[in-house]
Amino acid sequence: MTHSLPPRGRRATGRITLNDVAHSAGVSPITVSRALRGERRVAPELIARVQAAARKLGYVPDPAARALASQHGSHVGVLVPALSNALFVDVIEEVQRTLRPAGYQALIGITHYDKSEEEQLLREQLLHRPAGLVLAGFDQSTAARALIADSGVPCVHVMETSEEEGVYSVGFSQREAASALTRHLLERGRRRIAFAAAQLDPRTLQRRDGWRGELQKQGLHDPKLEWMNPAPSSMALGGQMFEQILAQTPKVDAIFFCNDDLAQGALTAALRLGVQVPAQVAVAGFNDLTGSDQMVPPLTTVRTRRGEIGAAAARMLLGLMQRQAPAQSAIDVGFEVVVRGST
Amino acid sequence: MTHSLPPRGRRATGRITLNDVAHSAGVSPITVSRALRGERRVAPELIARVQAAARKLGYVPDPAARALASQHGSHVGVLVPALSNALFVDVIEEVQRTLRPAGYQALIGITHYDKSEEEQLLREQLLHRPAGLVLAGFDQSTAARALIADSGVPCVHVMETSEEEGVYSVGFSQREAASALTRHLLERGRRRIAFAAAQLDPRTLQRRDGWRGELQKQGLHDPKLEWMNPAPSSMALGGQMFEQILAQTPKVDAIFFCNDDLAQGALTAALRLGVQVPAQVAVAGFNDLTGSDQMVPPLTTVRTRRGEIGAAAARMLLGLMQRQAPAQSAIDVGFEVVVRGST
DNA sequence: CTGAAAGCGCTTACAG
DNA sequence: CTGAAAGCGCTTACAG
């Protein structure tokens, strides 16, 4: 027996292929392919034989070959506004934790709260034919929405929910959550409750609406109590806004910040300025971020279940990628008002 | 002319392929492939013709086909311990910003400071044949290092530097940075300087060594001043450690926390406990994270250039992926002691 | 510097 | 339920 050279043009990668498994199991490569992907229409005994052969040989499917033949990859695009907001980090962690065991990789894109960046990222990701998409919110550009629809790639939106037909989402009512927090402040006897926001993404505006609605019900709404700043959210900005609000509307007795980092900045500014919280003015935040429970005084806020959002979105997507209609197209994970010393 | 049906077995994707471009430009597909990848050995006029044809047809290479034929993908694996530490978020942002325009996608993996998780992630990523890797630090498992070496995938380590042959890195001297901060405290007249650390990853230990070395030089080192806690770093833990250190070593006059979140927690604990900072005890941190400049008093810390680290690492990797030896195999981006009110 | 041939390792679509 | 054929869209190696 001579040691034959590989024929001309042949490239040796040494990889164990479907064919090797097929030979070993005594079936055709297609049957191996089907058996390993858990497709129906394969006799149980064959499945067992194929799996045994695959295990024996240490076969691992080649994602690139699979992607080329099937016209879609094994990765899921996850587009979020920023990683500097711990909110999205928590969502991503759970998305990954759910997707990885199923053989999918999360490809994270950062939009910087910019629709056109989001659209650009989407274009790039779609070239790679992702198996699925996770997007934050519903404020994609029209072009971006068309790209997604045309691609046929299953997509789950997170953070907010929508009842729109054919749209999948996991989140909670931003508006309701803000209403609930505002009611808490009202119950504490506060009457001049300001709303202070930065970044001004759609969810921030929904929170503003929740706050506004509650005050209007009580006849307490006053446009002067609304402080909307388009700059990125930060502790420093929260401190500035706190100082400014107190200077310009001295009779304010509570401030509802749209995010905890602003509220944390306000609390440290209060220390610096000698403003008594909550005696003079109550301070509340949103999201219950790291450190909020450590503030002096500890911050009252809304705890959002972003880990759950990530996990549920990934599970829903897993179903959609296997062409299964989910039990519900919108999952509301709720929220929780956490009352601490600052109100 | 009849409208011919596609032959049996034919799948129509409607995609514009290399072949289409080749026909349009009147050259062979291989020449198109070479011209578009900027490979040498192609006549300039052909390159121009091919590029024009590609642009006219709106040709976009298929990453899956490319990956299958070339045996490596267009993505780069980036493995970091956590995204909850803003440090790594900044590194990742700049890695992505540098890699994307070159057509590479970053695939982020979170190791949770766990070598075996890192190894597992590496195995998964290597199956996808990444074009390159970015890893935090040098404490990979032996098996992980072997996997990388065997794969031949170019790899750049970040955060620390190493002069080891064949190892590529971008970072700074954690030890030196800690020494510099300790010297600052000594210059301020502090004598009983504690070091308080959590997480205890290799970089934390290097900082400890830097602190210890400076104190030993002055004959001021005392093992009782060393507080090493393996729990994850957080504001809450920083507050606890602060309280504990003051209770057990009342004569301490400065505490150097290995990370800003601990130090921030210490500063808020000080407010709660009525401990005067820096009058009674100075507090310093490391990394200059968000909010450190907003504390009361503002936190003295070491500003680390993690954005630069990410960008430089990505640039170095870009070269390595094109088989170019970098000018230097280790880039030290330095650091900066930022003195504020807490010391 | 350019190209014809072969192949990368899978899955789709068609039959049976 | 199973398979023989073809193909996904590129690039590698070999020639010239």
XYZ file of C-alpha atoms (C1' of nucleotides) in Angstrom:
718
model
C 0.000 0.000 0.000
C 1.586 3.282 -1.051
C 1.175 6.509 0.796
C -0.728 8.521 -1.803
C -0.090 12.234 -2.191
C -3.096 14.496 -2.073
C -4.341 15.257 -5.582
C -3.577 18.556 -7.237
C -5.428 21.530 -5.815
C -6.355 19.630 -2.692
C -6.076 21.499 0.592
C -5.548 19.467 3.706
C -7.047 20.979 6.839
C -7.035 17.785 8.887
C -10.460 18.607 10.140
C -12.968 15.882 10.923
C -15.913 16.396 8.624
C -19.474 15.295 8.241
C -18.259 12.800 5.680
C -15.967 11.146 8.175
C -18.852 10.758 10.565
C -21.070 9.446 7.766
C -18.532 6.778 6.819
C -18.044 5.757 10.398
C -21.777 5.495 11.017
C -22.484 3.861 7.670
C -24.991 6.483 6.529
C -25.021 9.369 4.108
C -23.717 12.825 5.015
C -27.198 14.305 4.729
C -28.476 11.946 7.335
C -25.652 12.961 9.633
C -26.467 16.597 9.024
C -30.103 16.047 9.853
C -29.493 13.827 12.825
C -27.053 16.231 14.414
C -29.285 19.234 13.944
C -32.185 17.377 15.525
C -34.287 17.694 12.419
C -37.344 15.501 12.287
C -37.618 12.682 9.772
C -34.677 10.637 11.000
C -35.067 7.177 12.493
C -34.208 7.165 16.185
C -31.723 4.319 15.831
C -29.861 6.229 13.126
C -29.717 9.306 15.304
C -28.131 7.280 18.053
C -25.616 5.707 15.669
C -24.678 9.075 14.185
C -24.304 10.717 17.561
C -22.094 7.904 18.763
C -19.881 8.170 15.681
C -19.666 11.947 16.012
C -18.676 11.670 19.634
C -16.119 8.958 18.920
C -14.435 11.023 16.214
C -14.726 14.280 18.132
C -16.632 15.876 15.300
C -17.412 19.583 15.546
C -19.456 21.276 12.807
C -17.735 24.040 10.883
C -19.724 27.254 11.415
C -18.427 28.820 8.218
C -19.481 25.921 6.020
C -22.811 25.780 7.732
C -23.288 29.511 7.248
C -22.411 29.347 3.579
C -24.698 26.432 2.830
C -27.627 27.544 4.949
C -27.358 31.247 4.225
C -27.335 32.211 7.855
C -24.730 32.369 10.559
C -24.703 31.116 14.117
C -24.524 34.547 15.660
C -27.091 36.979 16.946
C -26.676 40.719 16.593
C -27.346 42.634 19.800
C -27.591 46.397 19.378
C -27.637 48.603 22.468
C -27.185 52.363 22.926
C -24.174 52.165 25.261
C -22.224 49.865 27.516
C -21.460 52.709 29.890
C -25.019 52.319 31.142
C -24.933 49.262 33.401
C -28.505 48.595 32.357
C -27.494 47.232 28.988
C -24.532 45.343 30.362
C -26.936 43.327 32.485
C -29.206 42.661 29.530
C -26.269 41.522 27.414
C -24.864 39.226 30.083
C -28.103 37.296 30.279
C -28.623 37.250 26.541
C -25.211 35.653 26.182
C -25.769 33.234 29.006
C -28.950 31.981 27.337
C -27.686 31.970 23.755
C -24.295 30.344 24.231
C -25.434 26.882 25.324
C -27.615 26.780 22.210
C -24.557 27.372 20.053
C -25.159 31.020 19.227
C -22.730 33.877 19.645
C -23.815 37.401 20.495
C -22.346 40.130 18.328
C -22.618 43.347 20.275
C -23.017 46.672 18.538
C -23.050 50.044 20.266
C -25.266 52.680 18.704
C -24.367 55.606 20.975
C -28.050 56.544 21.036
C -27.790 57.394 17.348
C -30.296 56.079 14.813
C -27.970 56.388 11.874
C -25.213 54.543 13.700
C -27.723 51.881 14.503
C -28.690 51.639 10.859
C -25.045 51.405 9.821
C -24.381 48.645 12.359
C -27.446 46.824 11.147
C -26.236 46.981 7.558
C -22.887 45.535 8.560
C -24.424 42.825 10.679
C -26.949 41.838 8.047
C -24.117 41.194 5.596
C -23.050 38.443 7.950
C -26.570 37.012 7.837
C -27.187 36.736 11.577
C -29.522 34.050 12.830
C -31.349 36.645 14.908
C -31.365 40.188 16.240
C -31.942 41.846 19.609
C -32.575 45.577 19.488
C -33.078 48.082 22.284
C -36.353 49.919 21.954
C -38.457 50.656 18.912
C -36.971 53.872 17.587
C -35.099 52.445 14.623
C -34.924 54.493 11.443
C -37.424 53.676 8.719
C -34.621 52.334 6.571
C -33.396 50.160 9.402
C -36.833 48.685 9.891
C -37.076 47.945 6.192
C -33.655 46.285 6.222
C -34.751 44.005 9.029
C -38.056 43.149 7.428
C -36.456 42.436 4.038
C -33.777 40.268 5.589
C -36.347 38.028 7.240
C -34.069 37.735 10.262
C -36.092 37.192 13.454
C -35.878 40.156 15.790
C -36.784 40.781 19.430
C -36.988 44.287 20.865
C -36.042 44.835 24.489
C -36.754 47.374 27.270
C -40.199 48.362 26.038
C -43.134 46.253 24.902
C -45.403 46.572 21.895
C -48.633 44.903 20.941
C -48.077 45.583 17.275
C -48.731 42.586 15.024
C -45.598 40.636 14.097
C -43.412 42.562 16.503
C -41.684 40.694 19.325
C -40.678 42.390 22.536
C -39.633 41.924 26.156
C -39.629 44.806 28.591
C -41.904 46.745 30.868
C -44.004 49.868 30.820
C -41.612 52.751 31.318
C -44.582 55.029 31.706
C -46.251 52.932 34.388
C -43.021 52.639 36.305
C -42.610 56.399 36.349
C -46.238 56.814 37.376
C -45.747 54.447 40.282
C -42.679 56.290 41.503
C -44.468 59.613 41.180
C -47.415 58.260 43.189
C -44.970 57.244 45.898
C -43.701 60.813 46.074
C -47.254 62.152 46.203
C -48.096 59.737 49.004
C -45.122 61.080 50.907
C -46.840 64.440 50.754
C -44.647 65.993 48.067
C -46.437 68.555 45.902
C -43.858 70.304 43.763
C -42.215 67.336 42.128
C -39.697 68.100 39.401
C -38.691 65.701 36.654
C -35.052 65.931 35.561
C -33.816 64.015 32.554
C -30.804 63.661 30.320
C -30.079 61.679 27.153
C -33.760 61.990 26.195
C -34.156 58.677 24.453
C -37.733 57.419 23.891
C -37.800 55.578 27.216
C -36.853 58.733 29.042
C -39.716 60.538 27.361
C -42.118 57.758 28.342
C -41.033 58.180 31.947
C -41.627 61.877 31.654
C -45.131 61.150 30.403
C -45.784 58.881 33.376
C -44.663 61.553 35.804
C -46.629 64.234 33.999
C -49.799 62.185 33.931
C -49.810 61.657 37.689
C -49.196 65.317 38.419
C -51.897 66.398 35.988
C -54.387 64.087 37.700
C -53.716 65.980 40.899
C -53.674 69.352 39.200
C -50.043 69.729 40.265
C -48.353 69.786 36.893
C -46.286 72.832 36.015
C -44.071 72.959 32.897
C -41.435 74.773 34.936
C -40.898 71.532 36.828
C -39.739 69.747 33.700
C -35.959 69.751 33.154
C -34.948 68.083 29.939
C -31.251 68.042 29.032
C -30.135 66.258 25.864
C -26.559 65.762 27.133
C -25.404 62.257 28.090
C -26.399 61.143 31.551
C -23.728 61.268 34.264
C -23.231 61.932 37.969
C -21.634 65.251 37.153
C -24.627 66.370 35.118
C -26.999 65.232 37.866
C -25.134 67.413 40.329
C -25.341 70.410 38.021
C -29.022 69.912 37.353
C -29.751 69.563 41.054
C -28.030 72.845 41.815
C -29.747 74.579 38.939
C -33.215 73.300 39.805
C -32.914 74.397 43.429
C -31.624 77.788 42.383
C -34.394 78.454 39.891
C -37.367 76.806 41.602
C -36.588 77.013 45.323
C -39.990 75.689 46.340
C -39.477 72.306 44.676
C -39.899 69.558 47.280
C -38.910 66.494 45.259
C -36.884 65.699 42.167
C -37.398 62.586 40.105
C -34.304 61.907 38.017
C -34.797 59.710 34.960
C -31.736 57.613 35.754
C -29.827 56.668 38.890
C -26.520 58.150 37.834
C -28.103 61.610 37.720
C -29.714 61.030 41.104
C -26.440 59.829 42.591
C -24.786 63.002 41.375
C -27.609 65.018 42.914
C -27.141 63.329 46.276
C -23.415 64.060 46.338
C -24.092 67.629 45.237
C -26.561 67.929 48.113
C -23.817 66.920 50.537
C -21.505 69.482 49.044
C -24.135 72.214 49.115
C -25.478 71.322 52.541
C -28.965 70.649 51.212
C -30.920 68.262 53.439
C -32.268 65.192 51.624
C -35.072 64.298 52.031
C -36.007 66.968 54.618
C -35.716 69.898 52.216
C -36.068 68.018 48.968
C -36.659 64.363 48.180
C -34.567 62.708 45.446
C -35.506 59.646 43.435
C -33.876 57.835 40.536
C -34.607 55.047 38.076
C -33.069 51.604 37.407
C -31.489 50.823 40.778
C -27.922 50.859 39.508
C -24.849 49.783 41.454
C -24.126 52.062 44.360
C -27.598 53.540 44.694
C -28.146 51.617 47.907
C -24.820 52.965 49.216
C -25.575 56.635 48.823
C -26.031 58.987 51.754
C -28.981 58.817 52.091
C -29.693 55.617 50.139
C -31.559 56.327 46.921
C -35.229 55.599 46.311
C -35.557 54.269 42.794
C -37.312 51.846 40.433
C -35.681 48.459 40.190
C -35.794 47.242 36.615
C -35.430 43.559 35.801
C -32.921 43.798 33.013
C -31.393 40.386 33.580
C -34.808 38.841 33.118
C -35.366 40.953 30.056
C -32.181 39.638 28.476
C -32.912 36.024 29.327
C -36.527 36.139 28.176
C -35.607 37.923 24.952
C -32.960 35.326 24.179
C -35.373 32.472 24.867
C -38.001 34.052 22.638
C -35.426 34.533 19.892
C -34.261 30.937 20.212
C -37.811 29.864 19.455
C -38.211 32.296 16.566
C -34.955 31.126 15.015
C -36.464 27.648 14.928
C -39.561 29.095 13.316
C -41.704 28.573 16.385
C -44.305 31.203 17.144
C -43.832 32.303 20.771
C -46.658 31.876 23.277
C -46.844 35.638 23.622
C -45.334 38.194 21.301
C -44.852 40.727 24.103
C -43.532 39.844 27.557
C -43.885 42.356 30.372
C -41.413 41.574 33.169
C -42.658 44.369 35.404
C -40.688 46.590 37.781
C -40.506 47.435 41.472
C -40.430 50.715 43.350
C -37.647 50.525 45.951
C -38.159 53.022 48.734
C -35.026 54.077 50.605
C -33.920 57.041 52.657
C -33.841 59.725 49.968
C -37.634 60.246 49.793
C -35.504 33.598 -26.038
C -37.065 31.398 -23.393
C -36.944 32.126 -19.741
C -34.895 29.149 -18.560
C -35.662 27.528 -15.247
C -32.802 27.083 -12.868
C -31.259 23.622 -13.206
C -32.036 20.924 -10.682
C -30.487 21.448 -7.285
C -29.783 25.070 -8.034
C -30.438 27.557 -5.234
C -31.032 31.138 -6.167
C -29.926 33.683 -3.617
C -29.927 36.651 -5.947
C -26.657 37.774 -4.467
C -24.079 39.587 -6.567
C -20.972 37.435 -6.578
C -17.330 37.650 -7.429
C -18.170 36.014 -10.723
C -20.562 38.780 -11.652
C -17.858 41.331 -10.980
C -15.339 39.260 -12.950
C -17.612 39.125 -15.985
C -18.332 42.794 -15.815
C -14.664 43.688 -15.524
C -13.573 41.133 -18.097
C -11.136 39.337 -15.823
C -11.098 36.088 -13.889
C -12.685 35.711 -10.453
C -9.302 35.129 -8.843
C -8.084 38.456 -10.097
C -11.159 40.118 -8.623
C -10.528 38.380 -5.330
C -6.928 39.543 -5.273
C -7.653 43.049 -6.423
C -10.374 43.585 -3.851
C -8.309 42.264 -0.973
C -5.454 44.545 -1.953
C -3.127 41.636 -2.522
C 0.071 42.393 -4.386
C 0.727 40.953 -7.843
C -2.148 42.660 -9.590
C -1.669 45.256 -12.303
C -2.829 48.694 -11.154
C -5.083 49.168 -14.163
C -6.835 45.891 -13.436
C -7.336 46.894 -9.832
C -9.025 50.070 -10.968
C -11.220 48.215 -13.451
C -12.240 45.645 -10.856
C -13.014 48.238 -8.233
C -15.131 50.174 -10.672
C -17.087 47.073 -11.623
C -17.566 46.091 -7.984
C -18.844 49.527 -7.132
C -21.147 49.643 -10.138
C -22.721 46.298 -9.258
C -22.806 47.017 -5.521
C -20.791 43.934 -4.800
C -20.258 42.956 -1.156
C -18.102 39.937 -0.320
C -19.833 37.115 1.503
C -18.096 36.663 4.858
C -19.208 33.036 5.180
C -17.798 32.010 1.823
C -14.615 33.853 2.544
C -14.335 32.203 5.929
C -14.878 28.748 4.494
C -12.357 29.150 1.712
C -9.686 30.941 3.688
C -10.149 29.008 6.921
C -10.531 32.103 9.027
C -13.348 34.426 9.850
C -13.591 38.204 9.801
C -14.135 38.516 13.519
C -11.842 39.077 16.454
C -12.448 37.480 19.818
C -12.176 39.903 22.723
C -12.144 38.273 26.152
C -12.498 40.455 29.244
C -13.228 39.614 32.897
C -16.394 41.684 33.216
C -18.382 44.461 31.626
C -19.522 45.702 35.007
C -16.071 47.217 35.354
C -16.171 50.358 33.214
C -12.486 49.814 32.561
C -13.116 47.051 30.077
C -16.061 48.780 28.482
C -13.719 51.604 27.505
C -11.166 49.167 26.101
C -13.832 47.376 24.080
C -15.318 50.562 22.681
C -11.996 51.597 21.199
C -11.155 48.115 19.969
C -14.426 48.112 18.053
C -13.945 51.613 16.753
C -10.573 50.637 15.302
C -11.511 47.199 14.001
C -14.836 47.974 12.332
C -13.588 50.220 9.543
C -11.144 47.450 8.609
C -14.042 45.047 8.201
C -13.594 43.086 11.410
C -16.216 42.389 14.031
C -15.427 42.081 17.724
C -16.878 39.040 19.462
C -16.974 39.830 23.140
C -16.622 37.112 25.744
C -16.948 37.624 29.489
C -14.762 35.400 31.656
C -16.037 36.536 35.072
C -12.417 36.497 36.299
C -12.416 32.730 35.866
C -9.630 30.933 34.007
C -11.719 27.920 33.146
C -14.514 30.085 31.775
C -11.915 31.894 29.744
C -10.625 28.595 28.408
C -14.146 27.472 27.532
C -14.859 30.734 25.716
C -11.595 30.385 23.863
C -12.499 26.878 22.723
C -15.834 28.102 21.403
C -14.317 31.083 19.684
C -11.522 29.082 18.122
C -14.097 26.815 16.471
C -15.170 29.873 14.553
C -11.574 30.458 13.469
C -11.277 34.112 14.482
C -8.891 36.323 12.572
C -7.410 37.534 15.845
C -7.734 37.626 19.611
C -7.554 40.271 22.322
C -7.133 38.961 25.858
C -7.029 40.798 29.175
C -3.853 40.063 31.073
C -1.552 37.082 30.965
C -3.112 34.673 33.429
C -4.627 32.255 30.946
C -4.657 28.573 31.825
C -1.872 26.432 30.391
C -4.400 24.680 28.182
C -5.738 28.001 26.945
C -2.257 29.167 26.017
C -1.671 25.936 24.135
C -4.964 26.316 22.285
C -3.970 29.771 21.152
C -0.489 28.733 20.104
C -1.754 25.701 18.189
C -4.409 27.710 16.427
C -1.873 30.147 15.062
C -4.366 32.965 15.585
C -2.608 36.270 16.297
C -3.199 37.482 19.826
C -2.651 40.749 21.685
C -2.794 40.951 25.476
C -4.076 44.113 27.091
C -3.781 45.934 30.449
C -0.305 44.653 31.289
C 2.852 44.466 29.190
C 5.346 41.664 28.714
C 8.751 41.515 27.109
C 8.474 37.798 26.490
C 9.502 36.717 22.992
C 6.599 36.304 20.579
C 4.083 37.808 22.996
C 2.233 40.975 22.008
C 0.848 43.381 24.556
C -0.478 46.873 25.216
C -0.864 48.216 28.735
C 1.076 49.829 31.496
C 2.954 48.880 34.615
C 0.360 48.263 37.279
C 3.148 48.047 39.812
C 4.698 51.355 38.865
C 1.358 53.082 38.933
C 0.696 51.836 42.450
C 4.196 52.881 43.488
C 3.617 56.362 42.158
C 0.351 56.729 44.043
C 1.961 55.436 47.230
C 4.795 57.951 46.855
C 2.198 60.690 46.559
C 0.694 59.602 49.882
C 4.141 59.492 51.488
C 4.887 62.968 50.192
C 1.687 64.147 51.805
C 3.178 62.983 55.099
C 1.140 59.803 55.475
C 2.950 57.029 57.338
C 0.454 54.271 58.086
C -0.864 53.622 54.601
C -3.178 50.645 54.221
C -3.785 48.787 50.966
C -7.327 47.462 50.519
C -8.168 45.199 47.633
C -10.953 43.034 46.285
C -11.291 40.670 43.333
C -7.544 39.881 43.641
C -6.790 39.379 39.979
C -3.121 39.485 38.914
C -3.218 43.220 38.284
C -4.528 43.838 41.778
C -1.632 41.829 43.167
C 0.824 43.821 41.080
C -0.591 47.006 42.556
C -0.210 45.532 45.996
C 3.441 44.825 45.201
C 3.975 48.400 44.102
C 2.478 49.740 47.314
C 4.420 47.273 49.428
C 7.729 48.082 47.746
C 7.428 51.797 48.464
C 6.541 51.248 52.101
C 9.372 48.776 52.553
C 11.825 51.292 51.146
C 10.767 53.640 53.930
C 10.661 50.916 56.556
C 6.944 51.570 56.919
C 5.562 48.281 55.735
C 3.376 46.328 58.121
C 1.457 43.191 57.040
C -1.475 44.352 59.180
C -1.975 47.168 56.690
C -2.741 44.735 53.899
C -6.456 43.993 53.391
C -7.075 41.471 50.692
C -10.658 40.400 50.039
C -11.389 37.929 47.221
C -15.022 39.064 46.863
C -16.051 41.062 43.795
C -15.296 44.753 43.938
C -18.193 47.107 44.709
C -19.053 50.334 46.479
C -20.771 48.366 49.221
C -17.681 46.264 49.872
C -15.504 49.379 49.899
C -17.688 50.851 52.598
C -17.482 47.698 54.687
C -13.725 47.467 54.327
C -13.303 51.112 55.253
C -15.268 50.639 58.441
C -13.408 47.459 59.309
C -9.969 48.910 58.671
C -10.647 51.947 60.842
C -12.044 49.747 63.606
C -9.111 47.361 63.657
C -6.196 49.694 62.928
C -7.313 53.066 64.267
C -3.956 54.689 63.641
C -4.116 54.212 59.873
C -3.736 57.600 58.157
C -4.357 56.634 54.544
C -6.070 53.868 52.602
C -5.182 52.998 49.035
C -8.037 51.053 47.445
C -7.138 48.933 44.431
C -10.125 50.197 42.462
C -12.233 53.355 42.413
C -15.526 51.652 43.184
C -14.157 50.510 46.541
C -12.821 53.975 47.229
C -16.131 55.578 46.306
C -17.862 53.280 48.757
C -15.317 54.246 51.394
C -15.964 57.942 50.853
C -19.709 57.524 51.245
C -19.161 55.346 54.308
C -16.976 58.102 55.730
C -19.856 60.563 55.347
C -22.189 58.159 57.076
C -19.729 57.489 59.895
C -18.654 61.097 60.288
C -15.020 60.282 59.512
C -13.132 63.275 58.169
C -11.450 62.677 54.815
C -8.635 63.532 54.334
C -8.096 65.125 57.765
C -8.353 61.892 59.716
C -7.605 59.462 56.946
C -6.732 59.956 53.278
C -8.467 57.823 50.662
C -7.177 56.987 47.197
C -8.419 54.771 44.400
C -7.305 53.414 41.050
C -8.584 53.837 37.451
C -10.391 57.168 37.677
C -13.831 55.752 36.973
C -16.981 57.758 36.330
C -18.094 59.696 39.366
C -14.752 59.728 41.170
C -14.368 63.417 40.466
C -17.872 64.012 41.852
C -17.310 62.452 45.267
C -17.264 64.459 48.462
C -14.355 65.008 48.671
C -13.285 64.291 45.078
C -11.200 61.139 44.870
C -7.445 61.026 44.301
C -6.725 58.168 41.924
C -4.634 56.865 39.031
C -6.020 57.659 35.636
C -5.529 54.724 33.308
C -5.588 55.151 29.546
C -7.854 52.299 28.631
C -9.211 53.875 25.470
C -5.656 54.179 24.174
C -4.983 50.606 25.196
C -7.924 49.361 23.166
C -7.055 51.411 20.109
C -3.360 50.502 20.152
C -4.116 46.834 20.690
C -6.529 46.799 17.768
C -3.993 48.542 15.527
C -1.305 46.074 16.505
C -3.652 43.177 15.835
C -4.603 44.605 12.448
C -0.930 44.446 11.511
C -0.446 40.948 12.881
C -3.492 39.686 11.000
C -1.762 40.842 7.830
C 1.366 39.012 8.938
C 3.257 42.206 9.631
C 5.621 42.226 12.580
C 4.766 45.240 14.750
C 7.395 47.906 15.406
C 7.308 47.013 19.100
C 5.850 43.882 20.620
C 4.964 45.657 23.872
C 3.424 49.126 24.064
C 3.357 50.952 27.382
C 0.723 53.693 27.344
C 1.593 54.926 30.833
C -0.712 56.318 33.512
C -1.280 59.500 35.492
C -1.716 60.181 39.194
C -4.688 62.512 39.613
C -4.575 64.367 42.920
C -7.922 65.562 44.239
C -9.360 66.439 47.591
C -9.386 63.027 49.248
C -5.636 62.905 50.014
C 1.311 39.338 -13.165
C -2.942 36.199 -14.433
C -5.921 32.089 -14.706
C -8.355 27.152 -14.935
C -9.218 23.772 -11.666
C -10.298 22.167 -7.385
C -11.808 22.468 -3.065
C -13.340 24.534 1.801
C -17.561 21.536 4.666
C -21.765 22.001 4.958
C -27.283 22.090 3.434
C -31.016 22.680 -0.008
C -34.093 20.848 -3.081
C -35.616 17.035 -5.511
C -36.710 12.072 -5.727
C -37.977 7.822 -4.120
C -37.618 8.156 6.456
C -33.108 8.314 3.413
C -29.915 9.606 -0.332
C -27.188 11.173 -4.853
C -26.385 15.425 -6.855
C -25.574 20.070 -6.862
C -24.436 24.111 -5.034
C -23.447 28.106 -1.381
C -19.318 32.040 -2.913
C -15.205 32.424 -2.028
C -9.589 31.286 -1.972
C -5.625 28.075 -2.234
C -2.240 26.018 -4.696
C -0.284 25.044 -8.974
C 1.116 26.549 -13.621
C 2.516 29.541 -16.943
